[in-house]
Amino acid sequence: MKQLIYNKRFFVLIISIALLGSLLGYYFLRNNDSLGDFYQNSSLNAFLSNVEELFQVHRENEIIKEKLASSEQISANVKLVEKENRELSNLNQALQDYEQFKPEASTVIGRNDRIEGKWYESIIINKGSNDGIKEGLPVMTAEGLVGRVSNAEENIAQVRLLTSAERTSLVSTNIKGKEEAFGLIQDFDKENQALLLQKLKNNVDITTGEEVVTSPSSEVFPPGIPIGEVMEVESDPYGLTKTARVKPKANFYDMEFVIVLTETE
C-alpha cells in the first residue's frame, strides 16, 4: 500500500514538472524567444538535467527493489531446503535407532484445522493397513513421542496426539534413570505449550531439566522413548502428589514427518 502511494506521488510530481516545462516553453514562444535560447538558458538546463536524474534514480530504485525481492525469496528457499534436510537427516537416524521396532516413516498429510481448538487433537498420515499400520501403535517424530494410531484405513491412518483432550491419550512415564518417579501424561497446557505429568509421588525428588521418557510398565509404548524435559514442578494442595510441566521434545504445532513403530514387543 505504501509503495502504491509512493508511486502515485512520484508520477504526480513528474506530470507537474512536465506541465511546468510546457508553460515555460509557451511563455518563451509567445514572447518571440527562440527555442534555442529557451534550451540554452543555464537555469533551465540545470532544471531539465535534474528532472532526467530524477527519472534515472527512480528507475534504479525499482531495479534494486526487484533484486532485493528476488534475493529474499532465494534466501527463504535456501532456509526451507536446509530445514527439510535437517529433518530428513534426523528422521534417518531415528529409523536406525528404533530399527528393532520395525519403524515405518510417513508424512503428515492432514490436520483438523477447520474447527477452533482442534489443531492439537490429531493428524492424518499417508500410511495405512497396507503398510502394517494398525490401531494402537506408537507414533513419534525424530525428536520424541507424539501419540498413537487411533484409526487405520488401507492407505491412510489417524494419529491421536498426546496433546489431545481425550483421555485415550494417557501415557505411562517416568523420569529417565528414576523408575520410582512414575507418572501419567494426562493433559496439555496450551497457554504454556506444556504436557502435564501428573500423579507423581510427592516424596520423589524431581528437578527442572530432567528428561521424561515412556515407562517400562507401559503396555502401549516401548520403554525409553523421549517425551520432553521438566519445566517446573508443583505439589497438590494436600501434599500427596506432584505435577510437572513438561516441554515436549517434538514440535506438536508443526509436524511434517513421523515414524510409526509397527512392532512394540
Tab-separated table of C-alpha atoms in Angstrom, residues 6-260:
chain	number	residue	atom	x	y	z
A	6	TYR	CA	4.770	6.414	-3.283
A	7	ASN	CA	4.433	5.606	-6.995
A	8	LYS	CA	1.345	7.806	-7.334
A	9	ARG	CA	3.128	10.740	-5.689
A	10	PHE	CA	6.150	10.255	-7.937
A	11	PHE	CA	4.128	10.323	-11.142
A	12	VAL	CA	2.085	13.330	-9.949
A	13	LEU	CA	5.399	15.106	-9.396
A	14	ILE	CA	6.646	14.194	-12.884
A	15	ILE	CA	3.392	15.339	-14.514
A	16	SER	CA	3.594	18.613	-12.596
A	17	ILE	CA	7.173	19.130	-13.800
A	18	ALA	CA	6.136	18.387	-17.392
A	19	LEU	CA	3.292	20.899	-17.181
A	20	LEU	CA	5.645	23.493	-15.766
A	21	GLY	CA	8.073	22.884	-18.635
A	22	SER	CA	5.253	23.274	-21.169
A	23	LEU	CA	4.151	26.542	-19.611
A	24	LEU	CA	7.692	27.888	-19.699
A	25	GLY	CA	8.032	26.881	-23.363
A	26	TYR	CA	4.757	28.562	-24.190
A	27	TYR	CA	5.918	31.692	-22.387
A	28	PHE	CA	9.173	31.909	-24.347
A	29	LEU	CA	7.493	31.226	-27.675
A	30	ARG	CA	4.808	33.839	-27.027
A	31	ASN	CA	7.490	36.405	-26.293
A	32	ASN	CA	9.257	35.628	-29.625
A	33	ASP	CA	12.244	33.959	-27.933
A	34	SER	CA	13.777	31.203	-29.995
A	35	LEU	CA	13.646	27.596	-28.836
A	36	GLY	CA	17.457	27.622	-28.934
A	37	ASP	CA	17.555	30.491	-26.458
A	38	PHE	CA	14.978	28.671	-24.335
A	39	TYR	CA	17.043	25.497	-24.032
A	40	GLN	CA	20.347	27.324	-23.759
A	41	ASN	CA	19.217	29.101	-20.637
A	42	SER	CA	21.595	27.786	-17.959
A	43	SER	CA	18.994	27.693	-15.178
A	44	LEU	CA	16.568	25.793	-17.360
A	45	ASN	CA	19.273	23.350	-18.476
A	46	ALA	CA	20.051	22.584	-14.845
A	47	PHE	CA	16.353	22.156	-14.148
A	48	LEU	CA	15.873	19.711	-17.027
A	49	SER	CA	19.025	17.854	-16.025
A	50	ASN	CA	17.629	17.407	-12.518
A	51	VAL	CA	14.401	16.037	-13.964
A	52	GLU	CA	16.340	13.499	-16.025
A	53	GLU	CA	18.373	12.477	-12.965
A	54	LEU	CA	15.141	12.072	-11.003
A	55	PHE	CA	13.821	9.673	-13.634
A	56	GLN	CA	17.107	7.746	-13.598
A	57	VAL	CA	17.153	7.445	-9.798
A	58	HIS	CA	13.577	6.189	-9.835
A	59	ARG	CA	14.419	3.527	-12.444
A	60	GLU	CA	17.488	2.439	-10.471
A	61	ASN	CA	15.453	2.223	-7.254
A	62	GLU	CA	12.907	-0.010	-8.960
A	63	ILE	CA	15.673	-2.316	-10.229
A	64	ILE	CA	17.237	-2.506	-6.751
A	65	LYS	CA	13.865	-3.348	-5.178
A	66	GLU	CA	13.310	-6.151	-7.694
A	67	LYS	CA	16.763	-7.578	-6.981
A	68	LEU	CA	16.182	-7.393	-3.209
A	69	ALA	CA	12.831	-9.176	-3.522
A	70	SER	CA	14.459	-11.903	-5.619
A	71	SER	CA	17.332	-12.232	-3.136
A	72	GLU	CA	14.918	-12.528	-0.189
A	73	GLN	CA	12.959	-15.262	-1.987
A	74	ILE	CA	16.148	-17.195	-2.745
A	75	SER	CA	17.235	-16.876	0.898
A	76	ALA	CA	13.839	-18.152	2.088
A	77	ASN	CA	14.048	-21.120	-0.300
A	78	VAL	CA	17.557	-21.980	0.911
A	79	LYS	CA	16.418	-21.922	4.548
A	80	LEU	CA	13.460	-24.171	3.702
A	81	VAL	CA	15.724	-26.696	1.960
A	82	GLU	CA	18.166	-26.639	4.885
A	83	LYS	CA	15.292	-27.243	7.330
A	84	GLU	CA	13.994	-30.202	5.302
A	85	ASN	CA	17.497	-31.670	5.032
A	86	ARG	CA	17.940	-31.487	8.810
A	87	GLU	CA	14.564	-33.125	9.382
A	88	LEU	CA	15.311	-35.929	6.916
A	89	SER	CA	18.743	-36.498	8.455
A	90	ASN	CA	17.221	-36.698	11.956
A	91	LEU	CA	14.475	-38.974	10.639
A	92	ASN	CA	17.002	-41.350	9.107
A	93	GLN	CA	18.927	-41.503	12.393
A	94	ALA	CA	15.745	-42.258	14.346
A	95	LEU	CA	14.835	-45.051	11.913
A	96	GLN	CA	18.189	-46.637	12.701
A	97	ASP	CA	17.875	-46.093	16.470
A	98	TYR	CA	14.438	-47.775	16.602
A	99	GLU	CA	15.125	-50.453	13.993
A	100	GLN	CA	14.160	-53.233	16.428
A	101	PHE	CA	10.561	-51.936	16.415
A	102	LYS	CA	10.299	-52.042	12.604
A	103	PRO	CA	9.699	-48.301	12.169
A	104	GLU	CA	7.629	-47.057	9.246
A	105	ALA	CA	8.344	-43.481	8.125
A	106	SER	CA	5.369	-41.470	6.919
A	107	THR	CA	4.315	-37.948	6.013
A	108	VAL	CA	1.650	-35.836	7.701
A	109	ILE	CA	-0.964	-35.102	5.022
A	110	GLY	CA	-3.844	-33.702	7.063
A	111	ARG	CA	-4.801	-31.932	10.232
A	112	ASN	CA	-8.035	-30.754	11.807
A	113	ASP	CA	-7.648	-27.004	11.289
A	114	ARG	CA	-11.256	-26.168	10.413
A	115	ILE	CA	-12.578	-26.380	13.958
A	116	GLU	CA	-11.190	-23.946	16.505
A	117	GLY	CA	-9.124	-25.635	19.213
A	118	LYS	CA	-8.775	-28.947	17.334
A	119	TRP	CA	-5.288	-28.396	15.873
A	120	TYR	CA	-3.660	-30.350	18.701
A	121	GLU	CA	-6.107	-33.262	18.601
A	122	SER	CA	-4.949	-35.479	15.733
A	123	ILE	CA	-3.089	-35.770	12.425
A	124	ILE	CA	-3.551	-37.843	9.261
A	125	ILE	CA	-0.572	-39.736	7.803
A	126	ASN	CA	-0.025	-41.262	4.356
A	127	LYS	CA	0.443	-44.854	5.538
A	128	GLY	CA	-2.270	-47.358	6.444
A	129	SER	CA	-3.070	-51.020	6.991
A	130	ASN	CA	-1.400	-51.932	3.680
A	131	ASP	CA	1.854	-50.749	5.274
A	132	GLY	CA	1.389	-52.638	8.532
A	133	ILE	CA	-0.208	-49.719	10.380
A	134	LYS	CA	-2.889	-50.643	12.903
A	135	GLU	CA	-4.768	-49.074	15.763
A	136	GLY	CA	-2.820	-48.519	18.974
A	137	LEU	CA	0.693	-48.353	17.501
A	138	PRO	CA	3.052	-45.663	18.872
A	139	VAL	CA	3.880	-42.663	16.693
A	140	MET	CA	6.853	-40.360	17.130
A	141	THR	CA	8.962	-37.770	15.361
A	142	ALA	CA	12.740	-37.990	15.241
A	143	GLU	CA	12.742	-35.957	18.470
A	144	GLY	CA	10.138	-37.711	20.586
A	145	LEU	CA	6.758	-39.363	21.116
A	146	VAL	CA	3.682	-37.628	19.655
A	147	GLY	CA	0.825	-40.129	20.084
A	148	ARG	CA	-0.585	-43.377	18.765
A	149	VAL	CA	-2.684	-44.605	15.857
A	150	SER	CA	-6.401	-44.238	16.585
A	151	ASN	CA	-7.737	-45.457	13.240
A	152	ALA	CA	-6.163	-47.123	10.199
A	153	GLU	CA	-7.555	-47.473	6.692
A	154	GLU	CA	-5.818	-49.091	3.720
A	155	ASN	CA	-3.613	-46.158	2.730
A	156	ILE	CA	-4.011	-43.573	5.489
A	157	ALA	CA	-4.247	-43.501	9.268
A	158	GLN	CA	-5.309	-41.113	12.007
A	159	VAL	CA	-2.980	-40.426	14.925
A	160	ARG	CA	-4.334	-39.250	18.272
A	161	LEU	CA	-1.802	-36.802	19.722
A	162	LEU	CA	-0.549	-36.607	23.309
A	163	THR	CA	-1.889	-33.054	23.302
A	164	SER	CA	-5.440	-34.287	22.664
A	165	ALA	CA	-8.120	-33.519	25.233
A	166	GLU	CA	-9.350	-37.124	25.026
A	167	ARG	CA	-8.311	-39.349	27.916
A	168	THR	CA	-7.342	-42.110	25.493
A	169	SER	CA	-4.040	-40.260	25.074
A	170	LEU	CA	-2.782	-41.123	28.595
A	171	VAL	CA	0.869	-42.192	28.678
A	172	SER	CA	2.722	-44.005	31.466
A	173	THR	CA	6.058	-42.286	32.021
A	174	ASN	CA	8.955	-41.880	34.385
A	175	ILE	CA	11.918	-39.595	34.810
A	176	LYS	CA	14.872	-41.042	32.898
A	177	GLY	CA	17.030	-43.064	35.289
A	178	LYS	CA	14.393	-42.859	38.055
A	179	GLU	CA	11.837	-45.634	37.666
A	180	GLU	CA	10.358	-44.653	41.037
A	181	ALA	CA	9.468	-41.258	39.520
A	182	PHE	CA	6.417	-42.709	37.793
A	183	GLY	CA	3.536	-40.615	36.469
A	184	LEU	CA	0.955	-40.135	33.733
A	185	ILE	CA	0.815	-37.598	30.917
A	186	GLN	CA	-2.840	-36.621	31.295
A	187	ASP	CA	-3.298	-33.156	29.851
A	188	PHE	CA	-1.838	-30.366	27.751
A	189	ASP	CA	-1.381	-26.750	28.804
A	190	LYS	CA	-1.897	-24.832	25.529
A	191	GLU	CA	-1.017	-21.476	27.032
A	192	ASN	CA	2.427	-22.669	28.144
A	193	GLN	CA	2.788	-25.333	25.424
A	194	ALA	CA	3.479	-27.952	28.095
A	195	LEU	CA	2.390	-31.532	28.720
A	196	LEU	CA	1.160	-32.138	32.265
A	197	LEU	CA	2.832	-35.075	34.010
A	198	GLN	CA	0.587	-35.942	36.960
A	199	LYS	CA	0.293	-38.489	39.789
A	200	LEU	CA	3.989	-38.226	40.677
A	201	LYS	CA	4.787	-39.314	44.234
A	202	ASN	CA	5.374	-36.323	46.451
A	203	ASN	CA	8.435	-37.873	48.116
A	204	VAL	CA	10.310	-38.333	44.822
A	205	ASP	CA	12.882	-35.652	44.038
A	206	ILE	CA	12.346	-34.147	40.574
A	207	THR	CA	14.303	-31.205	39.206
A	208	THR	CA	13.985	-28.863	36.246
A	209	GLY	CA	15.688	-30.123	33.091
A	210	GLU	CA	15.299	-33.845	33.795
A	211	GLU	CA	14.148	-35.939	30.848
A	212	VAL	CA	10.740	-37.628	30.770
A	213	VAL	CA	10.502	-40.932	28.864
A	214	THR	CA	7.979	-43.726	28.370
A	215	SER	CA	7.836	-46.130	31.306
A	216	PRO	CA	8.853	-49.821	31.268
A	217	SER	CA	5.460	-50.540	32.835
A	218	SER	CA	3.582	-49.157	29.808
A	219	GLU	CA	1.538	-51.714	27.895
A	220	VAL	CA	1.312	-49.489	24.818
A	221	PHE	CA	4.679	-47.826	24.293
A	222	PRO	CA	8.195	-49.290	24.279
A	223	PRO	CA	10.251	-48.022	27.246
A	224	GLY	CA	12.637	-45.113	26.994
A	225	ILE	CA	11.076	-43.107	24.149
A	226	PRO	CA	11.782	-39.404	24.820
A	227	ILE	CA	8.780	-37.225	25.619
A	228	GLY	CA	10.203	-33.986	26.972
A	229	GLU	CA	12.020	-32.109	29.723
A	230	VAL	CA	10.698	-30.953	33.091
A	231	MET	CA	9.993	-27.211	33.110
A	232	GLU	CA	8.620	-26.873	36.643
A	233	VAL	CA	7.178	-28.997	39.444
A	234	GLU	CA	4.455	-28.243	41.980
A	235	SER	CA	2.729	-30.233	44.726
A	236	ASP	CA	-1.028	-30.574	45.025
A	237	PRO	CA	-2.807	-28.685	47.851
A	238	TYR	CA	-2.866	-31.836	50.010
A	239	GLY	CA	0.811	-32.674	49.568
A	240	LEU	CA	0.069	-36.161	48.227
A	241	THR	CA	1.284	-35.934	44.617
A	242	LYS	CA	3.213	-33.650	42.304
A	243	THR	CA	2.509	-32.315	38.841
A	244	ALA	CA	5.316	-31.478	36.419
A	245	ARG	CA	5.033	-29.282	33.361
A	246	VAL	CA	6.976	-30.923	30.562
A	247	LYS	CA	8.321	-29.172	27.477
A	248	PRO	CA	7.775	-31.640	24.594
A	249	LYS	CA	10.730	-32.816	22.532
A	250	ALA	CA	8.511	-32.965	19.443
A	251	ASN	CA	7.041	-29.883	17.810
A	252	PHE	CA	3.299	-30.586	18.034
A	253	TYR	CA	2.400	-27.433	16.145
A	254	ASP	CA	4.461	-28.164	13.045
A	255	MET	CA	4.956	-31.809	12.062
A	256	GLU	CA	5.893	-32.985	8.578
A	257	PHE	CA	7.429	-36.441	9.068
A	258	VAL	CA	6.578	-39.074	11.686
A	259	ILE	CA	7.559	-42.653	12.480
A	260	VAL	CA	5.151	-45.458	13.358
